[in-house]
Coordinates of C-alpha atoms in Angstrom, one line a residue:
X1 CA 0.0 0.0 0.0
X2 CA 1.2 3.5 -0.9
X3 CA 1.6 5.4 2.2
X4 CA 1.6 8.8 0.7
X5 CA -2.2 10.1 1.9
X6 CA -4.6 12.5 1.2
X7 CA -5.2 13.1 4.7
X8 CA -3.9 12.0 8.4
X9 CA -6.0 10.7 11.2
X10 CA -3.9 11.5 14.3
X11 CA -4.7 10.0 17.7
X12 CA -4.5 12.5 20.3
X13 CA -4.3 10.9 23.6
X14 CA -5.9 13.4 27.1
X15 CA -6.8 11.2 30.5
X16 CA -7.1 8.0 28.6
X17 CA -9.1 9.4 25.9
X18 CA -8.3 9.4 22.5
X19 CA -9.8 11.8 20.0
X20 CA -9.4 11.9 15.6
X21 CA -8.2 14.5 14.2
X22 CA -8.1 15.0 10.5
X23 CA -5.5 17.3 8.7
X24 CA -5.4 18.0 5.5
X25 CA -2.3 17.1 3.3
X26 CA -0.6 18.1 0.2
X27 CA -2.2 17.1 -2.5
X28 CA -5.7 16.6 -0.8
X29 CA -9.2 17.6 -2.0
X30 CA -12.5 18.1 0.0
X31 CA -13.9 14.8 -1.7
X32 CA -13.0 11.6 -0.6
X33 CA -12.9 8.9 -2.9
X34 CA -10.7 11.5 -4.9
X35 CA -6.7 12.2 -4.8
X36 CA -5.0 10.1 -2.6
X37 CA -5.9 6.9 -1.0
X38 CA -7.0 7.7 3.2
X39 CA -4.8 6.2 5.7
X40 CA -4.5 5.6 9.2
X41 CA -1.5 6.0 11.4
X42 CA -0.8 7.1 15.1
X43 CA 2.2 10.1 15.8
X44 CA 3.9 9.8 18.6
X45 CA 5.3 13.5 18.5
X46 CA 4.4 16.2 16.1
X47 CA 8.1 16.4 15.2
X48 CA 7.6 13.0 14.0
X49 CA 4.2 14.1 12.2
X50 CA 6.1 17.0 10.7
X51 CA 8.8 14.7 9.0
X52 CA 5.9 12.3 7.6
X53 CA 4.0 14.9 6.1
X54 CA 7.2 16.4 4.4
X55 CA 8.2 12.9 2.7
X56 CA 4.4 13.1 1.4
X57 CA 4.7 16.3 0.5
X58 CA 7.7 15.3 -1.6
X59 CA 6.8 12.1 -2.9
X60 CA 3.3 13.9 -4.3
X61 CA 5.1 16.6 -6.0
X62 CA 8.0 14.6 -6.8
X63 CA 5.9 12.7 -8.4
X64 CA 4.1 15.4 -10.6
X65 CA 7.1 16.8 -12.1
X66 CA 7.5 12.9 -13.4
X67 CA 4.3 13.6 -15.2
X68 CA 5.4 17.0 -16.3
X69 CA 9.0 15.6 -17.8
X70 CA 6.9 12.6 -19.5
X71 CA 5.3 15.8 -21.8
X72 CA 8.3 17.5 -22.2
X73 CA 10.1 16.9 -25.8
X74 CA 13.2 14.5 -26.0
X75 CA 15.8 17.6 -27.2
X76 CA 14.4 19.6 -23.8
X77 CA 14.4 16.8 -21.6
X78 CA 18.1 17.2 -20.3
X79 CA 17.4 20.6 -19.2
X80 CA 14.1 20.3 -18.0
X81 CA 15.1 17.5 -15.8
X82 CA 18.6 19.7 -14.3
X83 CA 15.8 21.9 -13.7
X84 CA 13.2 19.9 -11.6
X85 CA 16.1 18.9 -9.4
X86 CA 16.9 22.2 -8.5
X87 CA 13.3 23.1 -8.0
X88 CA 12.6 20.3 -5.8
X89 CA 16.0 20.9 -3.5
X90 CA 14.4 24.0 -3.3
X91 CA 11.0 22.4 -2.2
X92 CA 12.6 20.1 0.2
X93 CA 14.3 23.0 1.7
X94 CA 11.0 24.9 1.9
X95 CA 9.2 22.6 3.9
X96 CA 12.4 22.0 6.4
X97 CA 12.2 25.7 7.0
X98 CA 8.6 25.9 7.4
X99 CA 8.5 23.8 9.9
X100 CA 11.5 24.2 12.1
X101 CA 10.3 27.7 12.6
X102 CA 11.9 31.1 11.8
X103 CA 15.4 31.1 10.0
X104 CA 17.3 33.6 12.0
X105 CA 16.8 34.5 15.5
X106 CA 16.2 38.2 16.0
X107 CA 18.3 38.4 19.2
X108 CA 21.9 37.2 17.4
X109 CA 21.1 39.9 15.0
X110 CA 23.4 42.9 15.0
X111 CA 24.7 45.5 12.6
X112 CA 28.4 44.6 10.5
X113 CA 31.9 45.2 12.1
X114 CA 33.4 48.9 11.0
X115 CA 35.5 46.1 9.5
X116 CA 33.2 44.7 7.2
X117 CA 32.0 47.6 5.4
X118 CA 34.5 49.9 3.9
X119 CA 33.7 53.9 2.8
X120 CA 34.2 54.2 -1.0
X121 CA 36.3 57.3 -0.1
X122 CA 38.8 54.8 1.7
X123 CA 39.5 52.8 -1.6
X124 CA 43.2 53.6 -3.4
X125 CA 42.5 56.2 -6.7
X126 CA 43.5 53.2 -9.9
X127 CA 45.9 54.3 -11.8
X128 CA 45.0 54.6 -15.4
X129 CA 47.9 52.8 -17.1
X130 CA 46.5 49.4 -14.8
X131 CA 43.2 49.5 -16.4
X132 CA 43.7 47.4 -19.1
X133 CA 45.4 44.5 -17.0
X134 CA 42.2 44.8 -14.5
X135 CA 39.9 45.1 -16.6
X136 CA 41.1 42.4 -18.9
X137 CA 40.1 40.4 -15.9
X138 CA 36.7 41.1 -15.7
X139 CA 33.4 40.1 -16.8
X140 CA 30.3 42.7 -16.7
X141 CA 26.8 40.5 -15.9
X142 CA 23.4 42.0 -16.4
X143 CA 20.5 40.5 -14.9
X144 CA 18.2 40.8 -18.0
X145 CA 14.8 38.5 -16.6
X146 CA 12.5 41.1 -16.1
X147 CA 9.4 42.2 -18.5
X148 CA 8.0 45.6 -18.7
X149 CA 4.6 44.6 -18.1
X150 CA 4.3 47.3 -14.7
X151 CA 5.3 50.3 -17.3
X152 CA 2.8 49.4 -19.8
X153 CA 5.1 47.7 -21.7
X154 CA 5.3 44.4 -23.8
X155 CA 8.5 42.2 -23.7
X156 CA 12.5 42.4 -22.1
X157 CA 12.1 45.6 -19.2
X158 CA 15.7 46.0 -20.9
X159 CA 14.4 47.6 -24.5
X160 CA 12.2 49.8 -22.8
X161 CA 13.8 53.6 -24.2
X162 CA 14.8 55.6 -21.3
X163 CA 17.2 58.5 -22.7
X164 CA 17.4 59.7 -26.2
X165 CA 15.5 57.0 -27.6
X166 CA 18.0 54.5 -26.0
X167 CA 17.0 51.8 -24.3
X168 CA 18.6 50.4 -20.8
X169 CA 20.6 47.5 -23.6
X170 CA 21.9 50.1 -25.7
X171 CA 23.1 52.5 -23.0
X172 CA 24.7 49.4 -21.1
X173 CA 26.1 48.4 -24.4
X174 CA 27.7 51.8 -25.0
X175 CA 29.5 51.5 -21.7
X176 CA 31.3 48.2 -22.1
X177 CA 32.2 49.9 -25.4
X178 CA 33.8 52.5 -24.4
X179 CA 35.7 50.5 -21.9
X180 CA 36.8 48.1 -24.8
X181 CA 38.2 51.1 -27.3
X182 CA 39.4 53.5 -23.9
X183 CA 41.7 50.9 -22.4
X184 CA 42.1 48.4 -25.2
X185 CA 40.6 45.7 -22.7
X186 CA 38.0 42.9 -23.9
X187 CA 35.5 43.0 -21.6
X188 CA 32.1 40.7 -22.1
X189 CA 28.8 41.2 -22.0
X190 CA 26.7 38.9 -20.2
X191 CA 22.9 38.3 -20.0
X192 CA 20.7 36.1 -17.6
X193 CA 17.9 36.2 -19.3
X194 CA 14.5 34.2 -18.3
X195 CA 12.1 32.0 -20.4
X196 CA 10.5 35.4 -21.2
X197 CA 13.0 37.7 -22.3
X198 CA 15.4 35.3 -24.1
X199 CA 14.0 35.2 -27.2
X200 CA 13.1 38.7 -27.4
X201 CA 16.8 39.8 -26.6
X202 CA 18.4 37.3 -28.7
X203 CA 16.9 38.7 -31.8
X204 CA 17.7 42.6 -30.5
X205 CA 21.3 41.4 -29.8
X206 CA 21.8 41.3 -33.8
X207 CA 21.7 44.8 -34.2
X208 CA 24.9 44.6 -31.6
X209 CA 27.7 42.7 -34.4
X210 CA 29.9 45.0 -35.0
X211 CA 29.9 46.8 -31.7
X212 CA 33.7 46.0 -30.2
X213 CA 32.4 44.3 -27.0
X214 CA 31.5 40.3 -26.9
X215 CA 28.1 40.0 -26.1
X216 CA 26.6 36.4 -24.5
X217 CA 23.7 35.5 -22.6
X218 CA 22.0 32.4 -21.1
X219 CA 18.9 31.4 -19.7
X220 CA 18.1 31.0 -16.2
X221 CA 15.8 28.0 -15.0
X222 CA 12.0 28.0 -15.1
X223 CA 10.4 26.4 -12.3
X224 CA 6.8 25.7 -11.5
X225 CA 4.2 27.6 -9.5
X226 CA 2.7 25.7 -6.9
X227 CA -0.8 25.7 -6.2
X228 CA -0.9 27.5 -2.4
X229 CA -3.3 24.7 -0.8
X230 CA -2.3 21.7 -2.2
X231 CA 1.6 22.2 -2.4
X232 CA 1.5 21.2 -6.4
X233 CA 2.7 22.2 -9.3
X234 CA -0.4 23.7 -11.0
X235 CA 1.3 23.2 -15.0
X236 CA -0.2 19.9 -16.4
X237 CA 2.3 19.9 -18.9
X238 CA 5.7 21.7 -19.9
X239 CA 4.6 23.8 -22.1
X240 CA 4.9 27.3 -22.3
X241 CA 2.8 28.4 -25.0
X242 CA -0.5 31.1 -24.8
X243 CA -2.1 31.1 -21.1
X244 CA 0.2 28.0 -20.0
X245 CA 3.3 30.4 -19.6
X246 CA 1.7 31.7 -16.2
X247 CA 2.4 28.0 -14.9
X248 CA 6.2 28.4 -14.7
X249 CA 8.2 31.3 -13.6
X250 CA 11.9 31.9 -12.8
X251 CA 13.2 31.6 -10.0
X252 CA 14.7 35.3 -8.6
X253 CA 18.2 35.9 -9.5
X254 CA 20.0 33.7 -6.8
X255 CA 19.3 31.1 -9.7
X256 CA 22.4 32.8 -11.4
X257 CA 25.3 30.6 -9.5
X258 CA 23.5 27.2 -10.7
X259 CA 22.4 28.7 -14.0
X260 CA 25.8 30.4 -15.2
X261 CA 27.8 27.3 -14.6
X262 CA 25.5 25.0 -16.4
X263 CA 25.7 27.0 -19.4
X264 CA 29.6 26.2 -19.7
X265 CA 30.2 30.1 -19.8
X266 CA 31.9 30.2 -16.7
X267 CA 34.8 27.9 -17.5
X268 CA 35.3 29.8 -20.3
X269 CA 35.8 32.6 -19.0
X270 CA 38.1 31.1 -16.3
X271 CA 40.3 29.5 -19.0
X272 CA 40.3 32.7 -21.0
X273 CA 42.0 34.2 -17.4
X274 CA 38.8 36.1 -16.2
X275 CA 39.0 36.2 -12.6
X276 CA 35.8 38.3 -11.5
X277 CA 32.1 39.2 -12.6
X278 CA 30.4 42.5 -12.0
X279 CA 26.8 41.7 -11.6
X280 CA 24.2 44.5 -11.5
X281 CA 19.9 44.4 -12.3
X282 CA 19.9 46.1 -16.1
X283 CA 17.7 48.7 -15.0
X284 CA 20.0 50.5 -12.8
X285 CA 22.0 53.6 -14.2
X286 CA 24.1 54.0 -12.3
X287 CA 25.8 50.2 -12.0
X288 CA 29.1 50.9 -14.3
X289 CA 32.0 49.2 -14.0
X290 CA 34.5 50.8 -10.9
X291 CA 38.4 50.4 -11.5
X292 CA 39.0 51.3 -7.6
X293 CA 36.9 48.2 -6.8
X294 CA 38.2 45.9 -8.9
X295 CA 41.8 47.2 -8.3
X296 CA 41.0 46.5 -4.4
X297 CA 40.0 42.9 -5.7
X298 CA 42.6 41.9 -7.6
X299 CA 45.3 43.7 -5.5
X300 CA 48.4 41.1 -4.4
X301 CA 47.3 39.2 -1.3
X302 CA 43.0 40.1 -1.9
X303 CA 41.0 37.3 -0.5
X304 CA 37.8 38.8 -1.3
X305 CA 35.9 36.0 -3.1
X306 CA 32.3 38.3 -2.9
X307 CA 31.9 42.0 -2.5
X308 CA 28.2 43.9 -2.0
X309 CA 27.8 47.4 -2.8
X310 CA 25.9 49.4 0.2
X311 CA 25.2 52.8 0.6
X312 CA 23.0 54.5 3.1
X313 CA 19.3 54.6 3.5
X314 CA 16.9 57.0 3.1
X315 CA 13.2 57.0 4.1
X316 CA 12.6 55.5 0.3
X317 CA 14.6 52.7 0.9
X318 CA 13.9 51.3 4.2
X319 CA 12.4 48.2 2.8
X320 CA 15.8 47.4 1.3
X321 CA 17.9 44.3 2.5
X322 CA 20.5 44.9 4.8
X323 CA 23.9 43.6 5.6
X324 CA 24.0 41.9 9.1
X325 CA 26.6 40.3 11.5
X326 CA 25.0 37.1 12.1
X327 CA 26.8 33.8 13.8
X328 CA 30.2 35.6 12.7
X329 CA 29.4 35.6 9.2
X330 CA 28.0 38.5 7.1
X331 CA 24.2 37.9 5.7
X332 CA 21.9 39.3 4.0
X333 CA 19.1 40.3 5.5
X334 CA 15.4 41.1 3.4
X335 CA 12.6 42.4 4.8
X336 CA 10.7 38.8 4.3
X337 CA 12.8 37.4 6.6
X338 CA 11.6 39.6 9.8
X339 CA 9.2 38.8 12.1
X340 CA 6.4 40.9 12.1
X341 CA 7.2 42.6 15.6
X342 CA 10.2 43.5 14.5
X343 CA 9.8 45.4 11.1
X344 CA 10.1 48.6 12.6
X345 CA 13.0 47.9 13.9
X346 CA 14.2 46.7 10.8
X347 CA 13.6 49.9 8.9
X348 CA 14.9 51.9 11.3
X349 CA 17.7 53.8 9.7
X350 CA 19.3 54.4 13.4
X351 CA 20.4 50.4 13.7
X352 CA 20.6 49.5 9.8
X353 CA 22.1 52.3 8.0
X354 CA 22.4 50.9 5.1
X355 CA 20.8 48.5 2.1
X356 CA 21.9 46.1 -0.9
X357 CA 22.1 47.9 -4.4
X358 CA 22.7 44.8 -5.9
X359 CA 25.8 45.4 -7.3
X360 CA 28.1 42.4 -6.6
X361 CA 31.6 41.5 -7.9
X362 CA 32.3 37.9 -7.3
X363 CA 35.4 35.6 -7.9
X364 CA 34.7 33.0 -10.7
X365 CA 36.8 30.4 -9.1
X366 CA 34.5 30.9 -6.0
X367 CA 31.2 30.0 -8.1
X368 CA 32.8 27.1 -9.6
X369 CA 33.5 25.5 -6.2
X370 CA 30.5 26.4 -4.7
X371 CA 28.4 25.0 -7.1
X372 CA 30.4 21.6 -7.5
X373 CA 31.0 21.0 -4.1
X374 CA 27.1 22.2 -3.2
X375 CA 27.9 24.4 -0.1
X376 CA 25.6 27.2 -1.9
X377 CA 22.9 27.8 0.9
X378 CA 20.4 30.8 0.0
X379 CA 17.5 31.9 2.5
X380 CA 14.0 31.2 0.7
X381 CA 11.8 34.1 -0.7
X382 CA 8.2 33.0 -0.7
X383 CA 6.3 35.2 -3.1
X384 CA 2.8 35.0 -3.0
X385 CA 1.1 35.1 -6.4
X386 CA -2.7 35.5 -7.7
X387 CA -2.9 34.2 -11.3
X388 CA -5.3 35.7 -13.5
X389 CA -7.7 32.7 -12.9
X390 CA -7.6 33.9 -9.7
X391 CA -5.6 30.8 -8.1
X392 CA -3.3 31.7 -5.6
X393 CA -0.1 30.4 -5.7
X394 CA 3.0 30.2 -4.6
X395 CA 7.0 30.7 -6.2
X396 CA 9.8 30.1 -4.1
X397 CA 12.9 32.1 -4.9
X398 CA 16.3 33.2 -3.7
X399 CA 18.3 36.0 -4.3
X400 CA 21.4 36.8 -5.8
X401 CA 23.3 38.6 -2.5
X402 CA 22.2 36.1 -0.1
X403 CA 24.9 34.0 -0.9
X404 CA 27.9 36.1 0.6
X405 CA 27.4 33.7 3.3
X406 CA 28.8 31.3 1.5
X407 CA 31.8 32.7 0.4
X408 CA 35.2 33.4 1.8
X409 CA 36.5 37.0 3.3
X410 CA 32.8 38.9 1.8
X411 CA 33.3 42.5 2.0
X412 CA 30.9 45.4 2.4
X413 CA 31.6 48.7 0.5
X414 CA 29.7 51.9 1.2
X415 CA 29.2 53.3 -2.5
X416 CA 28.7 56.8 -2.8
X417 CA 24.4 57.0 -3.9
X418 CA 24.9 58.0 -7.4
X419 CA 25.9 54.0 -8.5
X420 CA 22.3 53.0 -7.2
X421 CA 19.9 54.9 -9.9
X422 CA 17.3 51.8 -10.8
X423 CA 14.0 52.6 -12.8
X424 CA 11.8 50.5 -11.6
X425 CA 8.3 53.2 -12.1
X426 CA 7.8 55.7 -14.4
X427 CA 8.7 58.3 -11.9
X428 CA 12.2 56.9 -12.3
X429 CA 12.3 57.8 -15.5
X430 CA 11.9 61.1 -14.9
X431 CA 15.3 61.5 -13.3
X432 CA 17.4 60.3 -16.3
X433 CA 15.7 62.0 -18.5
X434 CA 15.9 65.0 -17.2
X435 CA 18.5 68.5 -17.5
X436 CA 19.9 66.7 -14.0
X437 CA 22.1 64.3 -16.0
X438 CA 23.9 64.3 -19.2
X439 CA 24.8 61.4 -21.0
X440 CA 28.2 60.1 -22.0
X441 CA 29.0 57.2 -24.2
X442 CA 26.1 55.4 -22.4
X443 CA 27.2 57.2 -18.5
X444 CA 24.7 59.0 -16.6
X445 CA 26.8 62.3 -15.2
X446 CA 25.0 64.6 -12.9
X447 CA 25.3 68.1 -13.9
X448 CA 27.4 70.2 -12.0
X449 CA 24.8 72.9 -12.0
X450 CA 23.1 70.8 -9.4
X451 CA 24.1 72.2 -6.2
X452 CA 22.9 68.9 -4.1
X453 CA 24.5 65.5 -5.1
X454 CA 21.7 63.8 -3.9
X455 CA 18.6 63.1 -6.2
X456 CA 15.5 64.7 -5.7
X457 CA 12.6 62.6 -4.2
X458 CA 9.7 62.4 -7.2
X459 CA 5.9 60.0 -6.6
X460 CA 3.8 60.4 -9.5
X461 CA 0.3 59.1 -9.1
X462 CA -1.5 56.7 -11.2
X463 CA -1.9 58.3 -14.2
X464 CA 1.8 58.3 -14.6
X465 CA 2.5 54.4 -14.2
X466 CA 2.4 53.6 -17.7
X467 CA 5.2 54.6 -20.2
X468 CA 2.4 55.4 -22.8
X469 CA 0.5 57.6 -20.0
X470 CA 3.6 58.9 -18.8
X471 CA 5.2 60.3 -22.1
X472 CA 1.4 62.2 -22.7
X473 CA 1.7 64.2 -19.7
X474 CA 4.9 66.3 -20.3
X475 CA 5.2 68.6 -23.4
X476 CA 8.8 68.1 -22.7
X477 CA 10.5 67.3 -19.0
X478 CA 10.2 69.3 -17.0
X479 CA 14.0 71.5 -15.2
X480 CA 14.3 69.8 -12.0
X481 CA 17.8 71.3 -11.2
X482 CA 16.8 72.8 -8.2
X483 CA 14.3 70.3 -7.5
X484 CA 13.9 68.8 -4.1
X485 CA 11.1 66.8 -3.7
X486 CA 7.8 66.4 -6.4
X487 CA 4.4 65.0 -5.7
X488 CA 1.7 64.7 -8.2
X489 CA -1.7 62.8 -7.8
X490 CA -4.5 62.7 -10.2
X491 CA -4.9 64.1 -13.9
X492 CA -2.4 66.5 -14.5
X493 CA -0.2 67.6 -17.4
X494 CA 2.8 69.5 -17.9
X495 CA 3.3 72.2 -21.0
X496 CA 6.7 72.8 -22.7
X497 CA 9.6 74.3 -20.3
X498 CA 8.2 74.3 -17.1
X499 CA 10.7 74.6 -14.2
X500 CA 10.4 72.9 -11.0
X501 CA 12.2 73.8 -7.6
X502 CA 12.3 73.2 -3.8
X503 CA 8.7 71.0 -3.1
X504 CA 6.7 71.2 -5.2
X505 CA 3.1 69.5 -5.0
X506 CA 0.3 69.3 -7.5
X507 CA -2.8 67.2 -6.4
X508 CA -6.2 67.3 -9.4
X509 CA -9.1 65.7 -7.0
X510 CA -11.1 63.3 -8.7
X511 CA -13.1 64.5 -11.4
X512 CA -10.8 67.9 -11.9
X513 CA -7.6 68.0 -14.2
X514 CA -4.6 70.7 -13.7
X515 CA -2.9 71.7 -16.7
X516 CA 0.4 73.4 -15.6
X517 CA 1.1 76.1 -18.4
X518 CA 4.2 76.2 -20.3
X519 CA 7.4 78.0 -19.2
X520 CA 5.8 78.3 -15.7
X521 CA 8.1 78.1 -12.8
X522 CA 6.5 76.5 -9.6
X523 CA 9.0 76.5 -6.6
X524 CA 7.8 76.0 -2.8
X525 CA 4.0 75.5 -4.4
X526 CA 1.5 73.6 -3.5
X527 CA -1.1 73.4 -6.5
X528 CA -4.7 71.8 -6.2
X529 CA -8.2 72.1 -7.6
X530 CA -8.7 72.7 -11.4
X531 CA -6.6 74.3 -13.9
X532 CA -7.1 74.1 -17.6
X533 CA -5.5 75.9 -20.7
X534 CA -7.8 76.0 -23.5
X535 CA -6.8 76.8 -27.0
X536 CA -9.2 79.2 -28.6

């Protein structure tokens, strides 16, 4: 008899009575007669509950992704099968962790050593005529996974156009460019991409061939959503066309260690004598490659195998993971992984001054032996899902920086803000394209008119969160040189040459629409109620 159950009758034993409970298992429905068989057993413990309702969980989805390979075509099959194994580590792991309680205990907890986190203003100024020989070392990783669906837009995030009709590819492309013609260096390109950008970029990457910089990419895994209640996969087969695409998803980019190795691109680059990556998220401007990093890295006696760029929070970025001193190792810590009571505490700029950009340089040798000798051990990011069926489900996911726990001699720097610029709304967008940078063979540069280093703070409502929306409501941007914080909510638009300073806030109430006029200069305003220019 199978023992893998739909559900458990546990005896419960009080003053010589004993009383049935029923608990529901993965893979059970509210019929019976359907799903699994019904069995019968009596738990000593709930530990020993715990471990018999994780084998069942495994064994049920272990044995769906058997039923998912057997639909999967012969020439896929290899990957597909790499894949499920990772996926159901993963699983395994989940349940482990979801019943031995919290992963980290709040009280061991503290902020890194002075030690472990070194000021950007401490590192030793490169000396140009080294550059080639660093840089001839190093490969530059973009993190290329994301769509643009939350701008409004369809396909790669990457090919949205941000400046100058460039898009967040070209502009990264340009850089690595420059590098390669500057220093006479060869410097790669590489792309993660997921099951729904790799085709897309692929195609784009033509129009790249006779750009001097070598341009690869691979795809990460695909793993697949779990149905919340029943703990199984809710794909029925392994394909990925039309509606069926919302069954898989990829799993965050702490995938990247597994996924990079198993493309055979890292011993490549390890026999062509690269010795570090740079890896950045595609959408951040201001994630180009540092020579006083990587100089500090490759320095005679450097036994940094993993390095984070940090830099201190503001009130926009307290939901940002933090570096922590935990069990005398640096960690990673998200905001997922704290206890409710103590998020506060957690976004508290007076314990955790700082937060993860997600710009990491890590030592290919180091990846190679982590992965082979499977010491990589990544905290769990449950992310709760509603599909458009209205199922909710479940994708479990690491990320990228959790790892440095892994590694040997990881290292903290405290980057100045300005290399941590991601566009992740429209509002973003308003930054870059703005009179408050200039752009430079694909660089960013904050004007030196702007008497502040620090970027203004911008929220654009609603109307704004589209791309299309967005590029309706300004004439043209708007100056925000002198700019220090902008709020706008409701139906508003913004004429030709309009200059914006100090605070500024501009709030349409439902049903009204403000039309700020062009050339008009609004500093220390507050603007509500209706305005509208009419041409007559």
């Amino acid at each position: 008899m199978d023992l893998a159950r739909d559900r458990y009758f546990v005896i419960h034993s009080s003053h010589g009575v004993d009383s049935l409970t029923a608990v529901a298992m993965p893979g059970s429905t509210s019929t019976f007669g359907t799903g699994y068989l019904l069995g019968l057993t009596r738990s000593p413990s709930t530990q020993e509950f715990q471990s018999l309702t994780r084998k069942d969980a495994e064994r049920a989805v272990h044995k769906e992704l058997e039923k998912l390979k057997a639909s999967c075509p012969k020439h896929e099959l290899d990957v597909v099968c790499r894949e499920f194994d990772g996926f159901l580590n993963l699983f395994k792991r989940f349940l482990e962790e979801s019943s031995s309680g919290p992963a980290v205990d709040w009280g061991k907890i503290s902020p890194p050593p002075k030690e472990a986190v070194l000021p950007y203003e401490d590192l030793e100024e490169t000396d140009g005529d080294k550059a080639r020989e660093l840089l001839d070392k190093l490969v530059v990783v973009k993190l290329n996974g994301g769509l643009g669906t939350s701008m409004g837009c369809t396909g790669p995030k990457s090919i949205i156009s941000v400046r100058n009709e460039l898009t967040f590819l070209d502009l990264t492309v340009q850089q690595i460019e420059h590098l390669n013609k500057k220093y006479g260096c060869n410097v790669p390109l590489v792309l993660m991409n997921s099951f729904n950008t790799d085709e897309d970029t692929n195609k784009i990457l033509m129009k790249y061939a006779t750009f001097q910089v070598e341009i690869h990419s691979f795809m990460q895994s695909r793993y697949p959503r779990i149905n919340k209640e029943s703990l199984l996969p809710i794909a029925k087969d392994c394909c990925l066309d039309g509606d069926k695409i919302s069954n898989w998803y990829p799993p965050g980019h702490g995938d990247i260690y597994e996924s990079l190795y198993n493309s055979g691109l890292l011993d490549m680059f390890l026999r062509q004598g690269k010795e570090y990556i740079f890896l950045s998220n595609i959408d951040n401007q201001g994630a180009t490659v540092d020579l006083n990093i990587l100089n500090l890295l490759l320095k005679k006696g450097s036994k940094h195998e993993f390095l984070m760029e940090v830099t201190n929070k503001t009130r926009a970025d307290v939901k940002g993971g933090t570096l922590i001193h935990y069990e005398d190792r640096l960690r990673l810590l998200e905001i997922a992984q704290v206890p409710k009571e103590h998020v506060d505490e957690f976004k508290s700029i007076a314990k955790f001054k700082i937060f993860n950009t997600n710009n990491l340089w890590m030592k290919l040798s180091a990846i190679k032996r982590v992965v082979e000798e499977k010491t990589l051990s990544m905290e769990i990011i449950v992310n709760n899902k509603t599909t458009d069926q209205g199922l909710n489900v479940i994708q479990l996911e690491t990320a990228v920086g959790a790892a440095i726990r892994n590694f040997e001699s990881p290292l903290g720097i405290n980057v100045p803000r300005s290399r941590f610029l991601p566009v992740k709304k429209c509002q973003d967008m308003l930054l870059i394209m703005s009179n408050l940078y200039t752009l430079s063979s694909g660089l960013l540069i904050m004007s030196p008119l702007r008497q502040f280093r620090t970027t203004p703070i911008i929220k654009l409502g609603t109307h704004f969160d589209k791309v299309r929306d967005f590029s309706k409501r300004f004439a043209s941007i708007p100056d925000i040189l002198e700019l220090d914080h902008l709020t706008v909510s409701g139906d508003v638009t913004f004429g030709k040459g309009v200059i914006l300073k100090g605070t500024v806030i501009i709030i349409a109430n439902h049903g009204d629409r403000i039309d700020i006029p062009s050339g008009a200069i609004l500093e220390n305003k507050i603007v509500s109620g209706n305005l509208r220019i009419l041409d007559h």
